[in-house]
C-alpha cells in the first residue's frame, strides 16, 4: 500500500471495530506513563490536523526534564500514523479512560525501558508491518528509558514507583 494510503490512521476511529477499554482510569497511571500517554494523544491530535509537533508538546516534556522522551514519542506517533495496519484508538488528551491500543503502546514503552527494543517490538507488531515495528520499537524503548531515567515512577504503566511524585504543571498539561 502506498504511503499516502496510511497517512491519518488516527483519523477514522469510527471504522475501527474494536473500541475495547481495559478499564484503566488515566488518573491511576504512574507519572511517567501519564506523560507518555498525554504525549501520544496530543501528538496524534496534531498529526490528525497534519501539523508538526509544536512548542506545547516539547515544553511539557522539557518542564519535566525528559525532552528526549518527547523526541522519541514524536517519532513513534509519526511512524504509527504513516504505517499503521489499522486505525488506532488513540483518544483525546482529556479522555479519562485508556483504550486497549493506548495501553499496549504504554506497555511497549515500559517493556522497552526494562527489557530493550526487542521486548517493545513484540507489542508494536500488533500495529505495524515488521520493518516499521522494529523502528517504532526503538522509539518506544527510548521514550521508556528517558522516563525511567528521570525517575518519573515508570515501572509499568499502572504502577507508580513513587506515589508522591507529581508532574510539573509549568508545561500546561491538563
CSV table of C-alpha atoms in Angstrom, one decimal:
chain,number,residue,atom,x,y,z
A,1,UNK,CA,0.0,0.0,0.0
A,2,UNK,CA,1.3,3.4,-0.8
A,3,UNK,CA,2.4,5.7,2.0
A,4,UNK,CA,-0.5,8.1,1.2
A,5,UNK,CA,-2.9,5.3,2.0
A,6,UNK,CA,-1.5,5.0,5.5
A,7,UNK,CA,-1.5,8.7,6.4
A,8,UNK,CA,-4.1,9.7,9.0
A,9,UNK,CA,-4.5,6.2,10.6
A,10,UNK,CA,-5.7,8.1,13.7
A,11,UNK,CA,-8.5,9.8,11.9
A,12,UNK,CA,-11.1,7.2,11.1
A,13,UNK,CA,-11.7,5.7,14.5
A,14,UNK,CA,-15.3,5.1,13.7
A,15,UNK,CA,-14.1,2.5,11.2
A,16,UNK,CA,-12.2,0.6,13.9
A,17,UNK,CA,-14.2,-2.4,15.0
A,18,UNK,CA,-12.5,-2.8,18.5
A,19,UNK,CA,-13.1,0.1,20.9
A,20,UNK,CA,-12.3,-2.0,23.9
A,21,UNK,CA,-11.4,-0.4,27.1
A,22,UNK,CA,-9.0,-2.1,29.6
A,23,UNK,CA,-10.8,-0.4,32.5
A,24,UNK,CA,-7.9,1.8,33.4
A,25,UNK,CA,-8.6,5.3,34.6
A,26,UNK,CA,-5.8,7.7,33.4
A,27,UNK,CA,-5.6,9.2,36.9
A,28,UNK,CA,-4.3,5.8,38.1
A,29,UNK,CA,-1.3,5.9,35.7
A,30,UNK,CA,2.3,6.3,37.0
A,31,UNK,CA,3.6,9.9,36.3
A,32,UNK,CA,5.9,8.7,33.5
A,33,UNK,CA,3.1,6.6,31.9
A,34,UNK,CA,0.7,9.5,32.2
A,35,UNK,CA,3.1,11.9,30.5
A,36,UNK,CA,3.8,9.4,27.7
A,37,UNK,CA,0.0,8.9,27.2
A,38,UNK,CA,-0.5,12.7,27.1
A,39,UNK,CA,2.3,13.0,24.5
A,40,UNK,CA,0.9,10.1,22.4
A,41,UNK,CA,-2.6,11.7,22.4
A,42,UNK,CA,-1.5,15.3,21.9
A,43,UNK,CA,0.9,14.4,19.1
A,44,UNK,CA,-1.8,12.2,17.4
A,45,UNK,CA,-4.2,15.2,17.5
A,46,UNK,CA,-1.6,17.3,15.8
A,47,UNK,CA,-0.9,14.6,13.2
A,48,UNK,CA,-4.6,14.3,12.5
A,49,UNK,CA,-4.5,18.1,11.7
A,50,UNK,CA,-1.3,17.5,9.7
A,51,UNK,CA,0.6,19.8,12.0
A,52,UNK,CA,4.2,19.2,13.2
A,53,UNK,CA,4.9,18.9,16.9
A,54,UNK,CA,4.5,22.3,18.5
A,55,UNK,CA,6.2,24.1,21.4
A,56,UNK,CA,3.5,23.0,23.8
A,57,UNK,CA,4.3,19.4,23.1
A,58,UNK,CA,8.1,19.8,23.6
A,59,UNK,CA,7.7,22.3,26.5
A,60,UNK,CA,5.6,19.8,28.5
A,61,UNK,CA,8.3,17.2,28.4
A,62,UNK,CA,11.1,19.8,28.9
A,63,UNK,CA,9.4,21.1,32.1
A,64,UNK,CA,9.6,17.5,33.4
A,65,UNK,CA,13.2,17.0,32.4
A,66,UNK,CA,12.5,14.5,29.6
A,67,UNK,CA,12.9,16.2,26.3
A,68,UNK,CA,14.5,13.0,24.9
A,69,UNK,CA,11.2,11.3,25.6
A,70,UNK,CA,9.3,13.9,23.6
A,71,UNK,CA,11.5,13.3,20.5
A,72,UNK,CA,11.0,9.5,20.8
A,73,UNK,CA,7.2,9.8,21.3
A,74,UNK,CA,7.0,12.3,18.4
A,75,UNK,CA,8.8,9.8,16.1
A,76,UNK,CA,6.7,6.8,17.4
A,77,UNK,CA,3.4,8.6,16.7
A,78,UNK,CA,4.6,9.7,13.2
A,79,UNK,CA,5.6,6.0,12.5
A,80,UNK,CA,2.2,4.8,13.7
A,81,UNK,CA,0.4,7.4,11.6
A,82,UNK,CA,2.4,6.6,8.5
A,83,UNK,CA,2.4,2.8,8.6
A,84,UNK,CA,-0.3,1.5,10.9
A,85,UNK,CA,-2.1,-1.6,9.6
A,86,UNK,CA,-5.4,-0.5,11.0
A,87,UNK,CA,-6.9,2.6,12.6
A,88,UNK,CA,-5.8,3.1,16.2
A,89,UNK,CA,-7.9,4.0,19.2
A,90,UNK,CA,-5.9,7.0,20.4
A,91,UNK,CA,-8.2,9.2,22.3
A,92,UNK,CA,-8.2,13.0,23.0
A,93,UNK,CA,-5.7,14.2,25.7
A,94,UNK,CA,-8.6,14.9,28.2
A,95,UNK,CA,-10.2,11.4,27.9
A,96,UNK,CA,-10.4,9.9,31.4
A,97,UNK,CA,-10.0,6.2,30.3
A,98,UNK,CA,-7.3,4.3,28.5
A,99,UNK,CA,-8.1,2.5,25.2
A,100,UNK,CA,-6.7,-1.0,24.6
A,101,UNK,CA,-4.4,0.4,21.9
A,102,UNK,CA,-3.1,3.1,24.2
A,103,UNK,CA,-2.4,0.5,26.9
A,104,UNK,CA,-0.5,-1.6,24.5
A,105,UNK,CA,1.6,1.4,23.4
A,106,UNK,CA,2.4,2.3,27.0
A,107,UNK,CA,3.4,-1.3,27.7
A,108,UNK,CA,5.7,-1.2,24.7
A,109,UNK,CA,7.4,1.8,26.2
A,110,UNK,CA,7.6,0.2,29.7
A,111,UNK,CA,8.9,-3.1,28.3
A,112,UNK,CA,11.4,-1.3,26.2
A,113,UNK,CA,12.7,0.6,29.2
A,114,UNK,CA,13.3,-2.5,31.2
A,115,UNK,CA,14.0,-5.2,28.6
A,116,UNK,CA,15.1,-3.4,25.4
A,117,UNK,CA,13.6,-2.7,22.0
A,118,UNK,CA,13.1,-6.4,21.3
A,119,UNK,CA,10.5,-6.6,24.1
A,120,UNK,CA,8.8,-3.4,22.8
A,121,UNK,CA,8.7,-4.9,19.3
A,122,UNK,CA,6.6,-7.8,20.3
A,123,UNK,CA,3.9,-5.2,21.0
A,124,UNK,CA,4.4,-2.8,18.1
A,125,UNK,CA,3.9,-5.7,15.6
A,126,UNK,CA,0.3,-5.5,16.6
A,127,UNK,CA,0.0,-2.2,14.8
A,128,UNK,CA,2.8,-2.1,12.2
A,129,UNK,CA,4.4,-4.2,9.4
A,130,UNK,CA,7.6,-5.9,10.6
A,131,UNK,CA,10.2,-3.4,9.4
A,132,UNK,CA,8.2,-0.4,10.8
A,133,UNK,CA,7.6,-2.3,14.1
A,134,UNK,CA,11.4,-2.6,14.5
A,135,UNK,CA,11.8,1.1,14.1
A,136,UNK,CA,8.9,2.0,16.3
A,137,UNK,CA,10.1,-0.3,19.0
A,138,UNK,CA,13.4,1.6,19.1
A,139,UNK,CA,11.4,4.8,19.7
A,140,UNK,CA,9.1,3.2,22.3
A,141,UNK,CA,12.1,1.9,24.2
A,142,UNK,CA,13.9,5.3,24.0
A,143,UNK,CA,10.8,7.0,25.4
A,144,UNK,CA,10.5,4.5,28.2
A,145,UNK,CA,14.2,4.7,29.1
A,146,UNK,CA,14.1,8.5,29.2
A,147,UNK,CA,11.1,8.5,31.5
A,148,UNK,CA,12.6,5.8,33.7
A,149,UNK,CA,15.9,7.6,34.0
A,150,UNK,CA,14.1,10.8,35.0
A,151,UNK,CA,12.6,8.8,37.9
A,152,UNK,CA,9.0,9.6,37.0
A,153,UNK,CA,7.8,6.4,38.5
A,154,UNK,CA,7.9,4.3,35.3
A,155,UNK,CA,7.9,0.7,36.4
A,156,UNK,CA,4.8,-0.2,34.4
A,157,UNK,CA,2.0,2.0,33.1
A,158,UNK,CA,-0.2,1.4,36.1
A,159,UNK,CA,2.3,1.3,38.9
A,160,UNK,CA,3.9,4.4,40.2
A,161,UNK,CA,7.2,3.7,41.9
A,162,UNK,CA,6.9,7.0,43.8
A,163,UNK,CA,3.3,7.8,44.6
A,164,UNK,CA,4.2,11.2,46.0
A,165,UNK,CA,5.8,12.4,42.7
A,166,UNK,CA,3.8,14.9,40.7
A,167,UNK,CA,4.5,16.2,37.2
A,168,UNK,CA,5.3,19.8,36.6
A,169,UNK,CA,2.3,21.9,35.7
A,170,UNK,CA,4.5,24.5,34.1
A,171,UNK,CA,4.2,22.8,30.7
A,172,UNK,CA,0.4,23.5,30.7
A,173,UNK,CA,-0.7,19.8,30.9
A,174,UNK,CA,-4.3,19.4,31.6
